[in-house]
Coordinates of N, CA, C and O and ligand atoms in Angstrom, one line a residue:
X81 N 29.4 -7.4 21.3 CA 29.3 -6.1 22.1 C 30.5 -6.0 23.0 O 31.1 -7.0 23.5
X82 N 30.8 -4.9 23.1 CA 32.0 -4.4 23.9 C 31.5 -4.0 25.4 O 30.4 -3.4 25.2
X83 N 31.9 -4.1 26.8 CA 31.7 -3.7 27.7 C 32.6 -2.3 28.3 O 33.9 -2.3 28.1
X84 N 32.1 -1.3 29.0 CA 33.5 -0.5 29.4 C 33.3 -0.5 30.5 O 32.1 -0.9 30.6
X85 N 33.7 -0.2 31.4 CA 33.4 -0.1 33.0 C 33.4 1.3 33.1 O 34.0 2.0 32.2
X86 N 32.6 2.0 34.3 CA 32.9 2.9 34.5 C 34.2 3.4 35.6 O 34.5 2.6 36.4
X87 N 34.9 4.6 35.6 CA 35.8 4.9 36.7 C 35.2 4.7 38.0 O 34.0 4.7 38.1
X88 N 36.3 4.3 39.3 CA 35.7 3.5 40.2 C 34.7 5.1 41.1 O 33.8 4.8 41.9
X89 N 35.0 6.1 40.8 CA 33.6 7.3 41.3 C 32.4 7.5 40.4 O 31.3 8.0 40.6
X90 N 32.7 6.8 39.2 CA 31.6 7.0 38.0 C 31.4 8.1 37.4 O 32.0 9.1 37.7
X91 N 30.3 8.0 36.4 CA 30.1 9.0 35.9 C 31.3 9.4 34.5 O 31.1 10.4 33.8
X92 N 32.2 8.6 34.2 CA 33.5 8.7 33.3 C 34.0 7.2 32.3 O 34.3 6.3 33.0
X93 N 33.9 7.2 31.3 CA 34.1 5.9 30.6 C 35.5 6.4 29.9 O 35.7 7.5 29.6
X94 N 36.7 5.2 29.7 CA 37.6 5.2 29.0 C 38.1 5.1 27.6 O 39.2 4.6 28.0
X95 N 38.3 5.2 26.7 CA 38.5 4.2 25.5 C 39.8 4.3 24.9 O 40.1 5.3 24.3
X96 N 40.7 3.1 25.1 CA 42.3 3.6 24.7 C 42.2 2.6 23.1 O 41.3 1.8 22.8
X97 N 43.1 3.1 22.4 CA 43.4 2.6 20.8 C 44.4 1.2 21.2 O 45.4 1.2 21.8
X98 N 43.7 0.2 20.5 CA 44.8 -1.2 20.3 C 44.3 -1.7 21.9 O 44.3 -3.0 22.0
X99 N 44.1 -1.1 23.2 CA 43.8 -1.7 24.5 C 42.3 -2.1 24.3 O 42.1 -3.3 24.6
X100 N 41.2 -1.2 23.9 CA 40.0 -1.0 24.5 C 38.9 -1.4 23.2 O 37.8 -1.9 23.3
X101 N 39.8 -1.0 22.1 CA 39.1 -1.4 21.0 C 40.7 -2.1 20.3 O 41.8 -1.9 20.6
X102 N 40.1 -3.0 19.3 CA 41.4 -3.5 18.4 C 42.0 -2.8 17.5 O 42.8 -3.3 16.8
X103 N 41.8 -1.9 17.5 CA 42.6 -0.5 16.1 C 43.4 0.2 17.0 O 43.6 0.0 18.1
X104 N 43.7 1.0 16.1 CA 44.5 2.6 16.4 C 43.7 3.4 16.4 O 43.2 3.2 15.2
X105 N 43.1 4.5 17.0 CA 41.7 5.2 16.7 C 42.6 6.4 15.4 O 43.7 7.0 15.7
X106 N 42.2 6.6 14.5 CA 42.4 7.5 13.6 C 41.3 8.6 13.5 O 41.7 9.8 13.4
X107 N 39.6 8.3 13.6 CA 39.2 9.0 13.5 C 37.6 8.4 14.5 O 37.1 7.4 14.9
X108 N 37.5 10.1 14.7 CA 35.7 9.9 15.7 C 35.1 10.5 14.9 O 35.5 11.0 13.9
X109 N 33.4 10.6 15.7 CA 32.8 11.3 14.4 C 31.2 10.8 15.7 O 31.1 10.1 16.7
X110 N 30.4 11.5 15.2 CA 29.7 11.7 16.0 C 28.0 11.8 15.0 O 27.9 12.4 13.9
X111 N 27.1 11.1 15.4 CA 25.5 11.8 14.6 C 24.8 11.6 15.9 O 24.8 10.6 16.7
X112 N 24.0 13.1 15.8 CA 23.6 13.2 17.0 C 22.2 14.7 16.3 O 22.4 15.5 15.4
X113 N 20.9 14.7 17.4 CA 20.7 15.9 16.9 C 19.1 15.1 16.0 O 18.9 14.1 15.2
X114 N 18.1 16.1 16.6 CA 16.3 15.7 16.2 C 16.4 15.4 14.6 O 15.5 14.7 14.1
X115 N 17.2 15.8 13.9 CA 17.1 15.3 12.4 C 17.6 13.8 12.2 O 17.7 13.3 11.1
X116 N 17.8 13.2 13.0 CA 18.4 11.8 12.5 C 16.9 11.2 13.2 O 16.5 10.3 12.4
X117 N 16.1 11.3 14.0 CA 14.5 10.9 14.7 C 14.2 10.5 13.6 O 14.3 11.2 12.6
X118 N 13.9 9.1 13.4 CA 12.8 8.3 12.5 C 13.7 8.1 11.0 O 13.3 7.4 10.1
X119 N 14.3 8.5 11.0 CA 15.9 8.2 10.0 C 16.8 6.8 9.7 O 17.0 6.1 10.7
X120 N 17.2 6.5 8.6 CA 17.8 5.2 8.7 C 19.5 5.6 8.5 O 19.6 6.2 7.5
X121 N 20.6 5.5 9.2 CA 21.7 6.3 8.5 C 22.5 5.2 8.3 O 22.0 4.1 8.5
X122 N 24.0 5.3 7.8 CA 24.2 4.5 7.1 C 24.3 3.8 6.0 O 24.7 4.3 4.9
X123 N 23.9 2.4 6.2 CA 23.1 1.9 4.2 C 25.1 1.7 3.5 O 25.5 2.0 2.4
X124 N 25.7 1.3 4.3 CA 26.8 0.7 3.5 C 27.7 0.2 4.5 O 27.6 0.2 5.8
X125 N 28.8 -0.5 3.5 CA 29.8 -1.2 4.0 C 31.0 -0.6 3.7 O 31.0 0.3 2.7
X126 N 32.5 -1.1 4.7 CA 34.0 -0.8 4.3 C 34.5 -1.8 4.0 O 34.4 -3.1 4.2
X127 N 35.3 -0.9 3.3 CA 36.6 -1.8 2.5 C 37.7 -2.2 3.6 O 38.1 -3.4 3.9
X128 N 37.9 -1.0 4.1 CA 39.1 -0.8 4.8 C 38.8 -0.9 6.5 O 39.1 -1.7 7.4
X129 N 37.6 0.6 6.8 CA 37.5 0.9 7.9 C 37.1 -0.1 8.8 O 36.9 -1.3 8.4
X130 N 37.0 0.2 9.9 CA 36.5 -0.7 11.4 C 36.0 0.0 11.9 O 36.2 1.2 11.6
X131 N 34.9 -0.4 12.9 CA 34.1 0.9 13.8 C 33.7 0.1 15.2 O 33.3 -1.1 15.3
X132 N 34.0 1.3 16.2 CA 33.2 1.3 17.5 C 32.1 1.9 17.9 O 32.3 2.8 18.7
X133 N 30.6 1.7 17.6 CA 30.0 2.9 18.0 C 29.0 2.6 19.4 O 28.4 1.6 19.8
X134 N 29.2 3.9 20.0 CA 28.6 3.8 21.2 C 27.4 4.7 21.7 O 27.6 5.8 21.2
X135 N 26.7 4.8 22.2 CA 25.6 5.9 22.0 C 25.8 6.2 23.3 O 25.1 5.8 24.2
X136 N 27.2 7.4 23.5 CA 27.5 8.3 24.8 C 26.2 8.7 25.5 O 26.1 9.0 26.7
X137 N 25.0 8.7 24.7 CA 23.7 9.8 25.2 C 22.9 9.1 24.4 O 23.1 8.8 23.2
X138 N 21.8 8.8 25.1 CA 20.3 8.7 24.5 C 20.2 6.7 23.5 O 20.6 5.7 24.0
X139 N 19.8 6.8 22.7 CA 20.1 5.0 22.5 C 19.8 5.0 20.4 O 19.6 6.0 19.7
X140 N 19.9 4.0 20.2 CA 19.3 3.7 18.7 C 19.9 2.6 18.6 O 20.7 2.2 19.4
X141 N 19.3 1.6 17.4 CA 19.9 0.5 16.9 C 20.9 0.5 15.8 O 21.1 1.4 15.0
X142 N 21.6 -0.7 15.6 CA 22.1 -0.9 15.0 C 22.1 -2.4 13.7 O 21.9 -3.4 14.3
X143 N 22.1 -2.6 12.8 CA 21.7 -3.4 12.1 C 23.0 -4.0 11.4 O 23.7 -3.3 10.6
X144 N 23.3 -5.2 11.6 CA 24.6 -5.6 10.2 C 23.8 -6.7 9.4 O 22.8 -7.2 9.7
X145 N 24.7 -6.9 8.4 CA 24.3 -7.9 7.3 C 25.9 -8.3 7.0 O 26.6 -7.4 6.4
X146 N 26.4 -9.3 7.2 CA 26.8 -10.2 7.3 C 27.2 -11.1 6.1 O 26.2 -11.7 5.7
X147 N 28.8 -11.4 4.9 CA 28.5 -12.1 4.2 C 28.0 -13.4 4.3 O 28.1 -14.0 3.2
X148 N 27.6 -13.8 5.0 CA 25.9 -15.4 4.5 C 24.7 -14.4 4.8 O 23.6 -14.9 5.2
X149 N 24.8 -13.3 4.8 CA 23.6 -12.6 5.1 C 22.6 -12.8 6.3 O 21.4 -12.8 6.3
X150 N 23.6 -13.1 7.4 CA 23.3 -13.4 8.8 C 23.0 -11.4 9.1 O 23.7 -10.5 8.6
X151 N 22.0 -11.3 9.7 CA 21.3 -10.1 10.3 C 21.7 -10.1 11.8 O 22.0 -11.2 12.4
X152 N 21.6 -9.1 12.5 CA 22.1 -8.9 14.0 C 21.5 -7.6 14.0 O 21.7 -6.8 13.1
X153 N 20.9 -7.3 15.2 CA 20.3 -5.7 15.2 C 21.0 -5.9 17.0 O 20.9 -6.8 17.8
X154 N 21.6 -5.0 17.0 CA 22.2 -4.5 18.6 C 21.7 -3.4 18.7 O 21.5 -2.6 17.9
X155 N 21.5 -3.4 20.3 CA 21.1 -1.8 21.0 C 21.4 -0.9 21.7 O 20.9 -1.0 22.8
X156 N 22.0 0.1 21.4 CA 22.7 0.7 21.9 C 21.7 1.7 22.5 O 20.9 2.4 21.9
X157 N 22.2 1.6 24.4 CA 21.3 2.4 25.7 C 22.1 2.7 26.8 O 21.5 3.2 27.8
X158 N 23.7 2.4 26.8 CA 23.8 3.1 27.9 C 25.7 3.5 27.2 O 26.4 2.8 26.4
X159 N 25.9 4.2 27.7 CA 27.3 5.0 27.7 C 28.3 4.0 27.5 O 29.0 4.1 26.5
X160 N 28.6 2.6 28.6 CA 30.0 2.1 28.8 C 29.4 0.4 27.5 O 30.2 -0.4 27.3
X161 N 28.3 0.4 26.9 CA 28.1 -0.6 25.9 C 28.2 0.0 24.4 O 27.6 0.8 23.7
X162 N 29.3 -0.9 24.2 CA 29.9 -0.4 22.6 C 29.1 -1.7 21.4 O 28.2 -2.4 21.9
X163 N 29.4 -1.9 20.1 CA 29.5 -2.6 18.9 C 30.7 -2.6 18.3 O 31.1 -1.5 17.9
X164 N 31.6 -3.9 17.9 CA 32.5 -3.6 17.0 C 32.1 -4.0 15.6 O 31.7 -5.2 15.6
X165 N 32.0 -3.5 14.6 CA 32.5 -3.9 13.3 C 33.5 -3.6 12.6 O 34.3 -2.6 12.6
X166 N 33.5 -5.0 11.8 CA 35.1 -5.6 11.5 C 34.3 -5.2 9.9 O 33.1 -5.1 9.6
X167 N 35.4 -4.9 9.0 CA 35.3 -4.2 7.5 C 34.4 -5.5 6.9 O 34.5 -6.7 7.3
X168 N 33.4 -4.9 6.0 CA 32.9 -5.7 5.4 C 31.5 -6.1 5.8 O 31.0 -7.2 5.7
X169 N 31.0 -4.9 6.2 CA 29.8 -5.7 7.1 C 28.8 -4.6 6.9 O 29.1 -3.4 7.2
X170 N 27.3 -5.0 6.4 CA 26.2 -3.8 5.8 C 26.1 -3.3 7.2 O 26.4 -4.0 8.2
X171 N 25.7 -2.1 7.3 CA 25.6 -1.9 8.5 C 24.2 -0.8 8.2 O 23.9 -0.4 7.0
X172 N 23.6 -0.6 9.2 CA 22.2 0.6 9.4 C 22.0 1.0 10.7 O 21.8 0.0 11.4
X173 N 22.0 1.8 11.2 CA 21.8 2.9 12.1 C 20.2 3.3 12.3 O 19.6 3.8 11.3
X174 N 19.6 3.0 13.4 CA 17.9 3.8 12.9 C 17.8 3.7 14.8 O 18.6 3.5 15.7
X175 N 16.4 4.2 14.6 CA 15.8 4.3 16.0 C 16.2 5.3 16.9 O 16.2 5.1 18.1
X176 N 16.7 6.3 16.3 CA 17.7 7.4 17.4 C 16.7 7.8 18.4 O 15.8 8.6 18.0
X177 N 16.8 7.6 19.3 CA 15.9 8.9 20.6 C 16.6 10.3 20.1 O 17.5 10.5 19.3
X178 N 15.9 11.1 20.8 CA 15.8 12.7 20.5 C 17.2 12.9 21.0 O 18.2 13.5 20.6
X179 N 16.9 12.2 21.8 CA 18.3 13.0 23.0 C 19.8 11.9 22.4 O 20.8 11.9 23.0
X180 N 19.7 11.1 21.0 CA 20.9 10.5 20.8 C 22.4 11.1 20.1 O 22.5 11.8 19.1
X181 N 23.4 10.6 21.1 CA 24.7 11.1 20.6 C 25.1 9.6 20.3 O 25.1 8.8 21.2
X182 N 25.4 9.4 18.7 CA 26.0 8.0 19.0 C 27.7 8.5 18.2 O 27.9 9.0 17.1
X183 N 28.4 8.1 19.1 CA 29.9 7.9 18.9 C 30.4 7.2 18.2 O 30.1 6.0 18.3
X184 N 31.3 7.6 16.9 CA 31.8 6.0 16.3 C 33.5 6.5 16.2 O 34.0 7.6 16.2
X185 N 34.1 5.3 16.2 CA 35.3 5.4 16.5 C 36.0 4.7 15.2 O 35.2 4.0 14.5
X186 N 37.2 4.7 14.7 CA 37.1 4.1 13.6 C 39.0 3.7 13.1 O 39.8 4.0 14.0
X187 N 39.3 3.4 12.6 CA 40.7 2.7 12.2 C 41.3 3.5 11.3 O 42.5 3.4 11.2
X188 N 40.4 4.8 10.4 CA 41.0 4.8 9.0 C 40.1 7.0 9.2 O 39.1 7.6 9.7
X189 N 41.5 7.2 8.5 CA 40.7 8.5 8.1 C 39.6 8.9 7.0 O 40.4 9.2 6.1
X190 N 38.4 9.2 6.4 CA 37.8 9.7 5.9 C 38.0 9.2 4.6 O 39.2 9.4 4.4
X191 N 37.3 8.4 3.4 CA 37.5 7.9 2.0 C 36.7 7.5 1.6 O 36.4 6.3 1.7
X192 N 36.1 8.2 1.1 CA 34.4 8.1 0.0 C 34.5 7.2 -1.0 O 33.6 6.9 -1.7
X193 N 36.2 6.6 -1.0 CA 36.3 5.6 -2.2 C 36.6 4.0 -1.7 O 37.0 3.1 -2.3
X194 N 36.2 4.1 -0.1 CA 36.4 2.8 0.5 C 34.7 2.0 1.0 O 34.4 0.9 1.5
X195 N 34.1 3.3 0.3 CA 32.6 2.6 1.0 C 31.8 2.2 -0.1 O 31.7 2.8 -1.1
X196 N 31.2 0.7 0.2 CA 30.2 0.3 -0.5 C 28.5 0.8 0.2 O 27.9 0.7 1.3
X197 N 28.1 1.3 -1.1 CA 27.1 2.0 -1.0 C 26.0 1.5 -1.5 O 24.9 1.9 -1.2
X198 N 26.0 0.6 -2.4 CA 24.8 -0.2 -2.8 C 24.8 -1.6 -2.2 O 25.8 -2.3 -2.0
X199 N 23.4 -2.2 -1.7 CA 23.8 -3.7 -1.1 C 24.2 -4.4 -1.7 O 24.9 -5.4 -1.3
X200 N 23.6 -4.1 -3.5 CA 23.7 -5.1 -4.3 C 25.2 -5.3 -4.8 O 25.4 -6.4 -5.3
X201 N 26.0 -4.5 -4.8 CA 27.7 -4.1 -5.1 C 28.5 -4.9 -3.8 O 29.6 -5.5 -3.8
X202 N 27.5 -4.8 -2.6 CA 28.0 -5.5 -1.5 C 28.4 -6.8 -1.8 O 29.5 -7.4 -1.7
X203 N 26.8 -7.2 -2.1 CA 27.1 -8.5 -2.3 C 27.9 -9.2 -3.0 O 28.8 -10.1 -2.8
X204 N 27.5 -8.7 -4.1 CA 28.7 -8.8 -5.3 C 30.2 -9.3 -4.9 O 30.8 -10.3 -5.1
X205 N 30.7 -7.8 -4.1 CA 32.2 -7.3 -3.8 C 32.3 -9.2 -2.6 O 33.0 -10.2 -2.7
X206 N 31.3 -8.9 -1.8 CA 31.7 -10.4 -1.4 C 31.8 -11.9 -1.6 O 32.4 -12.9 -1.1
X207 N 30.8 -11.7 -2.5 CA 31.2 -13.3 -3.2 C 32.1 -13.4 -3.9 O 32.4 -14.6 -4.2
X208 N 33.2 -12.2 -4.9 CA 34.6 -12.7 -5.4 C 35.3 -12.1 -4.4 O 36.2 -11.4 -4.7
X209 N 35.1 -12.4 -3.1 CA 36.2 -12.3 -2.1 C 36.1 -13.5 -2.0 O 37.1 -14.1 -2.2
X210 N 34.5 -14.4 -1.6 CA 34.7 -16.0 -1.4 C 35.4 -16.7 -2.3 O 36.2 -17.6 -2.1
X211 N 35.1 -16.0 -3.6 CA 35.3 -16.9 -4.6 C 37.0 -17.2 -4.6 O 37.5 -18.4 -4.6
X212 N 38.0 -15.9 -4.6 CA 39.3 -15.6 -4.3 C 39.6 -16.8 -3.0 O 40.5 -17.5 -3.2
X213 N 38.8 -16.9 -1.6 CA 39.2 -17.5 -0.7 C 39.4 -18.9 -1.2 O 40.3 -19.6 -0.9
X214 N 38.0 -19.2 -2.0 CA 38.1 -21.0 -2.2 C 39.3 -21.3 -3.1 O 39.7 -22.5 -3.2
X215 N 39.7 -20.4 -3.7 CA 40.5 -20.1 -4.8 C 42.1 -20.8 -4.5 O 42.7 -21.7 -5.1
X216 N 42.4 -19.9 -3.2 CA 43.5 -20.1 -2.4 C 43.5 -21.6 -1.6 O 44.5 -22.3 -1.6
X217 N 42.3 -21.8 -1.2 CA 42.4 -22.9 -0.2 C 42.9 -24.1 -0.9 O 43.4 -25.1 -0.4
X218 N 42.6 -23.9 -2.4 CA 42.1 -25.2 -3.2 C 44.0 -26.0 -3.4 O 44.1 -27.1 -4.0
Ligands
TYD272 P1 27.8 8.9 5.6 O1 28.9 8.2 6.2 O2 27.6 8.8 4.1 O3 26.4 8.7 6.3 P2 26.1 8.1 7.6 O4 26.5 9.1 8.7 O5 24.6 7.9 7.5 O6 26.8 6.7 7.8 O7 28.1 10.4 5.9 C1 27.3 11.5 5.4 C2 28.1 12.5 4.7 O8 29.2 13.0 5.5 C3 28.7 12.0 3.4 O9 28.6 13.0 2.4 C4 30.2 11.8 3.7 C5 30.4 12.8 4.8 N1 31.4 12.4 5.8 C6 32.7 13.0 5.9 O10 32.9 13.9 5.1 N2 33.6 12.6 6.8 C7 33.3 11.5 7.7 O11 34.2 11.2 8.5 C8 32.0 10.9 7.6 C9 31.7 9.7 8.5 C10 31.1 11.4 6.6

């Protein structure tokens, strides 16, 4: 989890590219709004991208899966507490309150051909990445 401070009057949070998060911010993006209530979003992984997301307003969870298939659900409830994920990581979104804005911040512009969308392709795509690493080390 990422911490932000608020400005020393409050009420105002920061977020600079390469200072605040580790990327260059390329792109934001926002789900927010009573149709995501009781909804799971997400349901894939990147190739490329990275993400910050923060829930500016209102709260929901977050879920990763992990190549050893280590699980982590984080909670996102207040404005200056972020999540980073690093490429490669299942990720799910659920639990929105009514009132949620969750913010995501990201490394890469827009590419419907960098996301893994099935878990089972997930998995797949990462065990010949292990396989490639042991490969190298050997
Ligand atoms: P998607 O990322 O698939 O779902 P989720 O928000 O649950 O993670 O996004 C839903 C749709 O919006 C999908 O058709 C792709 C499109 N989309 C864009 O066109 N640009 C974007 O930056 C994003 C995030 C999604």
């Amino acid at each position: 989890m990422l911490s932000f401070p608020e400005f020393s009057n409050g009420g105002a949070i920061r977020v600079e590219g390469l200072r605040d998060v580790p990327f260059e911010i390329k792109r934001v993006f926002y789900i927010y709004g009573q149709g995501n209530v009781g909804k799971v979003r997400g349901k894939h992984s990147n190739r490329k991208s990275e993400f910050v997301l923060f829930n500016v307003k209102g709260t929901s969870k977050v879920k990763t899966i992990d190549e050893n298939l280590h699980e982590e659900v984080y909670e996102l409830n207040e404005p200056g507490q972020a999540v980073y994920l690093p490429r490669m990581v299942w990720k799910e979104m659920y639990d929105f309150s009514e009132d949620s804005v969750l913010m995501v911040l990201t490394n890469e512009y827009y590419d419907a051909g960098e996301y893994i969308r099935s878990f089972d392709d997930f998995l797949l795509e990462m065990e010949h990445i292990k396989e490639e690493e042991a490969w190298k080390s050997e």
